[in-house]
Coordinates of C-alpha atoms and ligand atoms in Angstrom, one line a residue:
M1 CA -8.8 -63.0 40.1
N2 CA -8.6 -62.9 43.9
L3 CA -11.6 -61.1 45.3
P4 CA -12.3 -60.5 49.0
D5 CA -14.8 -62.7 50.6
M6 CA -17.4 -60.3 51.9
K7 CA -18.4 -62.5 54.8
Q8 CA -14.9 -63.0 56.0
A9 CA -13.7 -59.4 55.5
K10 CA -14.6 -58.3 59.0
S11 CA -12.3 -60.9 60.6
R12 CA -9.5 -59.8 58.3
N13 CA -6.0 -60.3 59.7
K14 CA -4.3 -57.5 61.5
E15 CA -0.8 -58.3 60.3
S16 CA 1.2 -55.3 59.6
V17 CA 1.4 -54.1 56.0
E18 CA 4.3 -54.3 53.7
F19 CA 5.7 -51.0 52.2
I20 CA 6.8 -51.3 48.6
Y21 CA 8.7 -48.5 46.9
T22 CA 8.5 -48.6 43.1
N23 CA 9.7 -46.7 40.2
P24 CA 7.0 -46.8 37.6
I25 CA 7.9 -48.0 34.1
T26 CA 8.9 -45.2 31.7
T27 CA 8.9 -45.9 28.0
N28 CA 7.7 -44.3 24.7
K29 CA 6.1 -47.6 23.6
F30 CA 2.7 -46.0 23.4
S31 CA 3.7 -42.5 22.2
G32 CA 1.1 -41.1 19.9
K33 CA -1.6 -43.1 21.6
K34 CA -4.4 -41.3 23.3
Y35 CA -6.3 -42.1 26.5
F36 CA -9.6 -40.8 27.9
I37 CA -10.3 -41.3 31.6
K38 CA -13.8 -40.9 33.2
T39 CA -13.9 -40.8 37.0
Y40 CA -16.9 -41.5 39.2
G41 CA -17.3 -41.0 42.9
C42 CA -15.2 -39.6 45.7
Q43 CA -11.9 -37.6 46.1
M44 CA -10.1 -40.9 46.6
N45 CA -11.1 -41.9 43.1
V46 CA -10.2 -38.5 41.7
H47 CA -6.8 -38.9 43.1
D48 CA -6.5 -42.5 41.9
S49 CA -7.2 -41.2 38.4
E50 CA -4.3 -38.7 38.8
E51 CA -2.1 -41.7 39.5
I52 CA -3.5 -43.7 36.6
S53 CA -2.9 -40.7 34.3
G54 CA 0.6 -40.2 35.6
L55 CA 1.4 -43.9 35.0
L56 CA -0.1 -43.7 31.4
E57 CA 1.8 -40.6 30.5
N58 CA 5.1 -42.3 31.6
L59 CA 4.3 -44.9 28.9
G60 CA 3.9 -42.2 26.3
F61 CA 0.1 -41.9 26.3
E62 CA -1.4 -38.4 25.8
E63 CA -4.7 -37.4 27.4
V64 CA -7.8 -36.4 25.4
T65 CA -11.0 -34.9 26.6
T66 CA -13.6 -37.0 24.7
E67 CA -13.9 -40.7 24.4
L68 CA -14.3 -40.3 20.6
E69 CA -10.6 -39.5 20.1
A70 CA -9.2 -42.1 22.4
D71 CA -7.3 -45.3 21.8
I72 CA -8.0 -46.5 25.3
I73 CA -10.9 -45.5 27.5
I74 CA -10.6 -46.0 31.3
L75 CA -13.6 -45.9 33.6
N76 CA -12.6 -45.4 37.2
T77 CA -15.8 -46.5 39.0
C78 CA -17.6 -46.0 42.2
A79 CA -19.7 -48.6 44.1
I80 CA -21.1 -46.6 46.9
R81 CA -24.7 -46.4 45.6
E82 CA -26.7 -48.2 42.9
N83 CA -27.0 -45.1 40.7
A84 CA -23.2 -44.9 40.3
H85 CA -23.2 -48.5 39.1
D86 CA -26.0 -47.7 36.6
K87 CA -24.2 -44.7 35.2
V88 CA -21.1 -46.9 34.6
F89 CA -23.0 -49.6 32.7
G90 CA -24.8 -46.8 30.7
F91 CA -21.4 -45.4 29.6
L92 CA -20.1 -48.9 28.9
G93 CA -22.9 -49.2 26.3
R94 CA -21.5 -46.2 24.5
C95 CA -18.0 -47.6 24.6
K96 CA -19.2 -50.9 23.2
H97 CA -20.8 -49.1 20.3
L98 CA -17.5 -47.1 19.7
K99 CA -15.5 -50.3 19.7
G100 CA -17.8 -51.6 17.0
E101 CA -16.6 -48.7 14.8
K102 CA -13.0 -48.8 16.0
P103 CA -12.0 -52.5 16.8
D104 CA -8.5 -51.6 18.2
L105 CA -10.1 -49.4 20.9
K106 CA -9.2 -50.8 24.4
I107 CA -11.8 -50.5 27.2
I108 CA -10.6 -50.6 30.8
L109 CA -12.7 -50.7 33.9
C110 CA -11.1 -50.1 37.4
G111 CA -12.0 -48.7 40.8
C112 CA -14.4 -49.8 43.4
M113 CA -16.9 -51.7 41.1
A114 CA -14.0 -53.9 39.9
Q115 CA -13.7 -55.1 43.5
E116 CA -17.3 -56.4 43.6
K117 CA -17.7 -60.1 42.7
S118 CA -21.2 -59.5 41.3
V119 CA -19.8 -56.9 38.9
V120 CA -17.0 -59.1 37.7
D121 CA -19.6 -61.9 37.1
E122 CA -21.8 -59.5 35.2
I123 CA -18.8 -58.4 33.0
L124 CA -17.9 -62.1 32.4
A125 CA -21.5 -62.8 31.4
K126 CA -22.5 -59.7 29.3
H127 CA -19.5 -57.4 28.7
K128 CA -16.8 -59.5 27.1
Y129 CA -15.9 -56.5 24.9
I130 CA -14.1 -55.0 27.9
D131 CA -10.3 -55.5 27.5
L132 CA -9.0 -55.1 31.1
V133 CA -10.5 -55.0 34.6
F134 CA -8.2 -54.1 37.5
G135 CA -9.0 -53.1 41.1
T136 CA -8.2 -50.6 43.7
H137 CA -5.3 -52.7 45.1
N138 CA -3.2 -53.0 41.9
I139 CA -3.3 -49.6 40.2
H140 CA 0.6 -49.6 40.3
E141 CA 0.5 -52.7 38.0
L142 CA -1.3 -50.9 35.2
P143 CA 1.9 -50.3 33.1
S144 CA 2.9 -53.9 33.1
L145 CA -0.7 -55.0 32.5
L146 CA -0.9 -52.8 29.5
M147 CA 2.5 -53.9 28.1
N148 CA 1.4 -57.6 28.4
L149 CA -2.3 -57.3 27.5
S150 CA -3.7 -60.5 25.9
N151 CA -6.5 -60.4 23.4
G152 CA -10.0 -60.7 25.0
L153 CA -11.1 -59.9 28.5
N154 CA -8.2 -59.7 31.1
I155 CA -9.3 -59.7 34.7
E156 CA -6.6 -58.6 37.2
V157 CA -8.3 -57.9 40.5
K158 CA -6.5 -58.4 43.8
S159 CA -8.0 -58.7 47.2
N160 CA -7.1 -56.7 50.4
E161 CA -3.5 -57.7 50.4
G162 CA -2.4 -55.2 52.9
N163 CA 0.3 -53.5 50.9
V164 CA 1.2 -49.8 50.6
F165 CA 2.7 -48.9 47.3
E166 CA 4.8 -45.8 47.1
I167 CA 5.2 -44.5 43.5
G168 CA 7.0 -41.2 44.2
E169 CA 5.6 -38.3 42.2
S170 CA 4.2 -40.2 39.3
F171 CA 0.9 -38.3 39.5
K172 CA -0.6 -36.2 36.8
R173 CA -2.3 -33.7 39.2
D174 CA -5.4 -31.9 38.0
S175 CA -4.3 -28.6 39.7
K176 CA -1.0 -26.8 40.0
Y177 CA -2.1 -25.1 43.2
S178 CA -4.0 -27.6 45.3
A179 CA -3.1 -31.2 45.7
W180 CA -4.5 -34.4 47.1
V181 CA -2.2 -36.4 49.4
N182 CA -3.2 -39.9 50.5
I183 CA -2.4 -40.5 54.1
M184 CA -4.1 -43.9 54.4
Y185 CA -6.1 -46.5 52.4
G186 CA -9.1 -48.6 53.3
C187 CA -11.5 -48.6 56.2
D188 CA -12.1 -50.9 59.1
K189 CA -15.2 -49.2 60.5
F190 CA -17.7 -51.4 58.7
C191 CA -20.7 -49.1 58.9
T192 CA -23.5 -51.6 58.1
Y193 CA -24.7 -49.8 54.9
C194 CA -21.2 -49.2 53.4
I195 CA -19.3 -51.1 50.8
V196 CA -16.0 -49.3 51.1
P197 CA -14.4 -51.6 53.7
Y198 CA -14.9 -54.4 51.1
T199 CA -13.8 -52.6 48.0
R200 CA -10.9 -50.6 49.5
G201 CA -9.7 -53.2 52.0
K202 CA -8.3 -52.8 55.5
E203 CA -6.9 -49.6 57.0
R204 CA -3.3 -49.1 55.9
S205 CA -1.5 -45.9 56.8
R206 CA 1.4 -44.5 54.8
K207 CA 4.5 -43.8 56.8
S208 CA 4.6 -40.2 58.0
K209 CA 8.1 -39.7 56.5
D210 CA 6.7 -40.5 53.0
I211 CA 3.7 -38.2 53.5
L212 CA 5.9 -35.3 54.7
R213 CA 8.3 -35.9 51.8
E214 CA 5.4 -35.6 49.4
V215 CA 4.1 -32.4 51.1
N216 CA 7.5 -30.8 51.0
C217 CA 8.0 -31.7 47.4
L218 CA 4.6 -30.2 46.6
K219 CA 5.6 -27.0 48.4
E220 CA 8.8 -26.8 46.4
K221 CA 6.8 -27.1 43.2
G222 CA 4.7 -24.1 44.3
Y223 CA 1.5 -25.8 45.6
K224 CA -0.4 -23.6 48.1
E225 CA -2.7 -26.2 49.5
V226 CA -2.8 -29.9 50.3
T227 CA -5.8 -32.0 51.3
L228 CA -4.9 -35.1 53.3
L229 CA -7.1 -38.0 52.2
G230 CA -8.4 -41.1 54.0
Q231 CA -11.8 -42.8 54.4
N232 CA -11.4 -42.1 58.1
V233 CA -8.4 -39.9 58.9
N234 CA -8.8 -40.2 62.7
A235 CA -7.6 -43.8 62.3
Y236 CA -4.3 -42.7 60.8
G237 CA -1.3 -44.5 62.3
T238 CA -3.2 -47.0 64.4
D239 CA -1.8 -49.8 62.2
L240 CA 1.8 -48.5 62.3
D241 CA 4.4 -49.2 65.0
D242 CA 6.4 -46.2 66.2
D243 CA 4.8 -43.6 64.0
L244 CA 2.5 -40.5 64.5
N245 CA -1.2 -40.5 65.2
F246 CA -3.4 -38.2 63.1
A247 CA -3.0 -35.2 65.4
G248 CA 0.8 -35.7 65.3
L249 CA 0.8 -36.0 61.5
L250 CA -1.4 -32.9 61.1
E251 CA 1.0 -30.9 63.3
S252 CA 4.0 -32.1 61.3
V253 CA 2.3 -31.2 58.1
A254 CA 1.5 -27.8 59.5
K255 CA 5.2 -27.3 60.4
T256 CA 6.2 -27.8 56.8
G257 CA 4.8 -24.3 56.2
M258 CA 2.4 -25.5 53.4
M259 CA 0.1 -22.5 53.2
R260 CA -3.2 -24.3 53.4
I261 CA -3.9 -27.8 54.9
R262 CA -7.2 -29.6 54.7
F263 CA -8.2 -33.2 55.5
V264 CA -11.2 -35.5 54.6
T265 CA -12.9 -37.4 56.1
S266 CA -13.1 -37.4 59.9
H267 CA -15.4 -39.9 61.6
P268 CA -17.2 -38.4 64.6
W269 CA -16.1 -41.4 66.6
N270 CA -12.6 -41.0 68.0
F271 CA -12.2 -37.3 66.9
T272 CA -9.8 -36.5 69.8
D273 CA -9.3 -33.3 71.8
E274 CA -5.7 -33.6 70.6
M275 CA -6.9 -33.3 67.0
I276 CA -9.0 -30.3 67.9
D277 CA -6.1 -28.6 69.7
V278 CA -3.8 -29.0 66.7
I279 CA -6.5 -27.7 64.3
A280 CA -7.1 -24.7 66.5
K281 CA -3.4 -24.0 67.0
Y282 CA -2.1 -23.7 63.4
D283 CA -3.3 -20.9 61.1
N284 CA -2.4 -23.0 58.1
I285 CA -4.8 -25.8 59.1
M286 CA -8.0 -24.6 57.5
P287 CA -11.1 -24.2 59.7
Y288 CA -13.2 -26.5 57.7
I289 CA -14.3 -29.9 58.9
H290 CA -16.5 -32.5 57.1
L291 CA -18.2 -34.4 59.9
P292 CA -20.6 -37.0 58.6
L293 CA -23.7 -37.4 60.8
Q294 CA -25.5 -40.0 58.7
S295 CA -28.6 -40.0 61.0
G296 CA -29.7 -38.1 64.1
S297 CA -31.6 -41.1 65.5
D298 CA -29.8 -43.1 68.2
R299 CA -31.8 -46.2 67.1
I300 CA -30.7 -45.8 63.4
L301 CA -27.1 -44.8 64.4
K302 CA -26.9 -48.1 66.3
L303 CA -28.2 -50.1 63.3
M304 CA -25.7 -48.3 61.1
G305 CA -22.9 -49.3 63.5
R306 CA -21.7 -45.7 63.8
R307 CA -20.4 -45.9 67.3
Y308 CA -21.8 -42.6 68.6
T309 CA -25.1 -41.2 69.8
K310 CA -26.9 -38.0 68.8
E311 CA -25.7 -36.4 72.1
E312 CA -22.1 -37.5 71.6
Y313 CA -22.2 -36.0 68.1
L314 CA -23.7 -32.8 69.3
T315 CA -21.1 -32.5 72.1
L316 CA -18.3 -32.9 69.6
Y317 CA -19.8 -30.5 67.2
K318 CA -20.1 -27.8 69.9
K319 CA -16.6 -28.4 71.1
I320 CA -15.2 -27.9 67.6
K321 CA -17.2 -24.8 67.1
E322 CA -16.0 -23.4 70.4
R323 CA -12.4 -24.2 70.0
V324 CA -11.8 -23.7 66.2
K325 CA -12.3 -20.0 65.3
N326 CA -15.0 -19.5 62.6
A327 CA -15.0 -23.2 61.7
A328 CA -17.3 -24.3 58.9
I329 CA -18.7 -27.7 59.3
T330 CA -20.4 -29.8 56.6
T331 CA -21.9 -33.3 56.8
D332 CA -23.3 -36.4 55.0
I333 CA -26.8 -37.6 55.8
I334 CA -28.6 -40.8 54.6
V335 CA -32.4 -40.9 54.7
G336 CA -34.5 -44.0 54.3
F337 CA -32.1 -46.5 56.1
P338 CA -34.1 -49.7 56.5
N339 CA -37.2 -49.0 58.6
E340 CA -36.4 -45.5 59.4
T341 CA -39.6 -44.1 61.0
D342 CA -41.0 -40.6 60.9
E343 CA -39.7 -40.1 64.4
D344 CA -36.2 -41.2 63.4
F345 CA -36.3 -38.8 60.5
L346 CA -37.5 -36.0 62.8
D347 CA -34.4 -36.7 65.0
T348 CA -32.2 -36.2 62.0
L349 CA -33.9 -32.9 61.2
S350 CA -33.5 -31.7 64.8
V351 CA -29.7 -32.2 64.6
V352 CA -29.7 -30.3 61.3
E353 CA -31.7 -27.5 62.9
E354 CA -29.2 -27.4 65.8
C355 CA -26.0 -27.6 63.8
K356 CA -27.1 -25.3 61.1
Y357 CA -24.5 -26.9 58.8
D358 CA -22.6 -24.9 56.1
G359 CA -23.6 -27.7 53.7
A360 CA -24.6 -31.3 53.5
Y361 CA -24.4 -34.1 51.0
T362 CA -27.7 -36.0 51.4
F363 CA -28.5 -39.4 50.0
I364 CA -31.3 -41.9 49.9
Y365 CA -30.1 -45.2 51.4
S366 CA -29.0 -47.6 48.6
P367 CA -28.7 -51.3 49.5
R368 CA -25.3 -52.7 48.6
E369 CA -24.9 -56.4 48.1
G370 CA -22.9 -58.1 50.8
T371 CA -23.3 -55.4 53.5
P372 CA -25.3 -56.2 56.7
A373 CA -27.9 -53.5 56.1
S374 CA -28.8 -55.0 52.7
L375 CA -30.2 -58.0 54.6
M376 CA -32.4 -55.8 56.9
E377 CA -36.1 -55.8 56.0
D378 CA -37.3 -52.4 54.8
S379 CA -41.0 -51.5 54.4
T380 CA -40.7 -47.8 53.9
P381 CA -42.0 -46.9 50.5
K382 CA -39.7 -45.2 48.0
E383 CA -42.0 -42.1 47.8
V384 CA -41.7 -41.6 51.6
K385 CA -37.9 -41.7 51.3
E386 CA -38.0 -39.2 48.4
E387 CA -40.3 -36.8 50.4
R388 CA -37.9 -37.0 53.4
L389 CA -34.9 -36.2 51.1
Q390 CA -36.7 -33.2 49.7
K391 CA -37.7 -31.9 53.2
L392 CA -34.1 -32.4 54.4
N393 CA -32.6 -30.6 51.4
E394 CA -34.9 -27.6 52.0
I395 CA -33.6 -27.2 55.5
V396 CA -30.0 -27.9 54.5
N397 CA -30.2 -25.3 51.8
K398 CA -31.8 -22.8 54.1
Y399 CA -28.8 -23.0 56.5
S400 CA -26.3 -23.1 53.8
N401 CA -27.7 -19.9 52.4
M402 CA -27.9 -18.4 55.9
N403 CA -24.2 -19.2 56.6
N404 CA -23.2 -17.7 53.2
Q405 CA -25.1 -14.5 53.9
K406 CA -22.7 -13.9 56.9
Y407 CA -19.9 -13.3 54.3
L408 CA -21.6 -10.4 52.6
N409 CA -19.5 -7.2 52.6
K410 CA -16.7 -9.1 54.4
T411 CA -13.1 -9.5 53.1
V412 CA -11.9 -13.0 53.0
K413 CA -8.8 -14.9 51.8
V414 CA -9.4 -16.9 48.6
L415 CA -7.1 -19.3 46.8
L416 CA -7.9 -18.7 43.1
V417 CA -7.7 -22.1 41.3
G418 CA -9.2 -21.7 37.9
T419 CA -11.5 -19.9 35.4
S420 CA -15.2 -19.9 36.3
E421 CA -17.1 -22.4 34.1
K422 CA -20.1 -20.0 33.8
D423 CA -18.2 -16.8 33.1
D424 CA -14.9 -16.6 31.3
N425 CA -14.2 -13.2 32.8
K426 CA -14.1 -14.6 36.3
L427 CA -11.7 -16.8 38.3
Y428 CA -13.0 -19.1 41.0
G429 CA -11.5 -20.2 44.2
Y430 CA -12.1 -21.2 47.8
T431 CA -12.2 -19.4 51.2
E432 CA -10.4 -20.9 54.1
T433 CA -13.8 -22.3 55.1
M434 CA -14.1 -24.0 51.7
K435 CA -16.8 -21.6 50.3
L436 CA -16.7 -21.4 46.5
V437 CA -16.2 -17.8 45.3
N438 CA -16.5 -16.4 41.8
V439 CA -14.2 -13.4 41.6
I440 CA -13.9 -10.6 39.0
C441 CA -10.2 -10.1 38.7
D442 CA -7.1 -10.2 36.5
K443 CA -6.5 -13.8 35.1
S444 CA -2.9 -13.5 36.1
L445 CA -3.9 -14.0 39.8
V446 CA -4.7 -17.7 39.3
G447 CA -2.8 -19.7 41.9
E448 CA -2.6 -16.8 44.3
I449 CA -4.2 -16.3 47.7
V450 CA -5.9 -12.9 47.5
D451 CA -8.2 -10.7 49.7
V452 CA -11.7 -10.7 48.2
L453 CA -14.6 -8.5 49.2
I454 CA -17.8 -10.5 49.0
T455 CA -20.4 -8.7 47.0
D456 CA -23.2 -11.3 46.7
A457 CA -24.0 -14.5 48.6
K458 CA -26.1 -17.4 47.3
S459 CA -26.9 -20.9 48.7
F460 CA -24.0 -22.6 47.0
S461 CA -21.5 -19.9 46.1
L462 CA -20.3 -16.3 46.8
D463 CA -19.4 -13.5 44.4
G464 CA -16.6 -11.1 45.1
I465 CA -14.0 -8.6 43.8
V466 CA -10.3 -8.4 44.6
E467 CA -9.6 -5.8 47.2
Ligands
LIG1 N1 -26.5 -45.6 50.5 C1 -26.5 -44.3 50.6 N2 -25.5 -43.5 50.9 C2 -24.3 -44.1 51.3 N3 -23.2 -43.6 51.7 C3 -22.3 -44.7 51.9 N4 -22.9 -45.8 51.7 C4 -24.2 -45.5 51.3 C5 -25.3 -46.3 50.9 N5 -25.3 -47.6 50.9 C6 -22.9 -42.2 51.9 C7 -22.5 -41.9 53.3 C8 -21.1 -41.6 53.2 C9 -21.0 -41.0 51.8 C10 -19.6 -40.9 51.2 O1 -21.9 -41.8 51.1 O2 -23.2 -40.7 53.7 O3 -20.6 -40.7 54.2
LIG2 FE1 -18.0 -46.4 54.9 FE2 -18.2 -46.0 57.6 FE3 -15.8 -46.5 56.5 FE4 -17.0 -44.1 56.0 S1 -16.3 -44.9 58.1 S2 -15.9 -45.5 54.5 S3 -19.2 -44.7 55.9 S4 -17.5 -47.9 56.5

């Protein structure tokens, strides 16, 4: 085990990364064996699970949809808030019980929690029934780890080594129409509440030629949409010599002719005019931007280490709205950061009132061990934080509904991606602005971009019929 030292991470070396091109092991050694994978957390984890599934299927494994049928269970975990951590340990309890009935069952834990020393210590002390723990830096090693697994607990977690591994198209993608494409790994922003820079390591960009090859390959396979993924996409390329910056990359991806291009997540700091120009210029770059605010109070933003003020955020917000036609903007907000006062909270509400977001992910601050904010004193009672969250959600939902009402009786382009969970007779898909739409239409239209007349608008989704 070689875990990052949380205290030293901020002074991590800036040496350039090594690019390693690999051909994942292909064998039928495990044919007939079944795997179940459970994914917690963000899109990055969802895409990592696509990689893990791809690697497992290269070894002969077959995916099953419940843990009961599985020969191996993989938990791809998230560390961002305490509740994600609790859910994982809850599910591990079930896995332990299953292993009691089926001793050959293998239990594997990976993802961000595996990169936390306290979690590894907890596993060593109380969860020895787990067979393998690996981290976010050595997913590509999974085939060899499985082929050489010893009895008992195997811990194979690496630190922020600064490598970029290219595994070609060894992903088992969840969708045949819309694909995730990593453009970079890690984060160097060190917002004081956030554990990601420690669990995901330093910023490492993929080479633009590798990203473009992947996008072209997806286009050839018939994909209609790609979402470029990074913790902070604005920083793309800053660690590479002689390569594109994010605006340049976005423009090159637009020129591939991929029908829909999205990206997550942009930090409001260093969101350049050049980026806005490119987004505005290309019709195939979708007018949807996720722009995390976190707080509307300058005092709290400073304590969070966010590098912008409320005014700077609002100026950027307005610039995007002016220059990108019909842009939808969503955000992330944390309430109850240590010692957030009523006044600080009111500042956050005032930004929400001004921006009238299309949607927002809202969270109560959760202290994460090893982060600077976790050492800050906090005297705000839990009930006050809960009240703030509720008040914030009421306002967020009001604007989300208001924005959705604007779609009523309009015709919009929707990429249909699957059958509606609630109604088997409907397909669901997304507008260019990332609104979820349930559509009454012929099932054969799945995978198509169609014109849809919006017949009903609710807070979190729209209904429509194909024109
Ligand atoms: N507590 C609560 N929310 C957090 N986030 C990140 N770290 C924490 C934390 N410690 C939120 C931020 C981020 C989103 C992905 O999760 O809003 O943008
Ligand atoms: Fe966390 Fe801040 Fe990096 Fe986002 S930009 S991943 S909130 S440290």
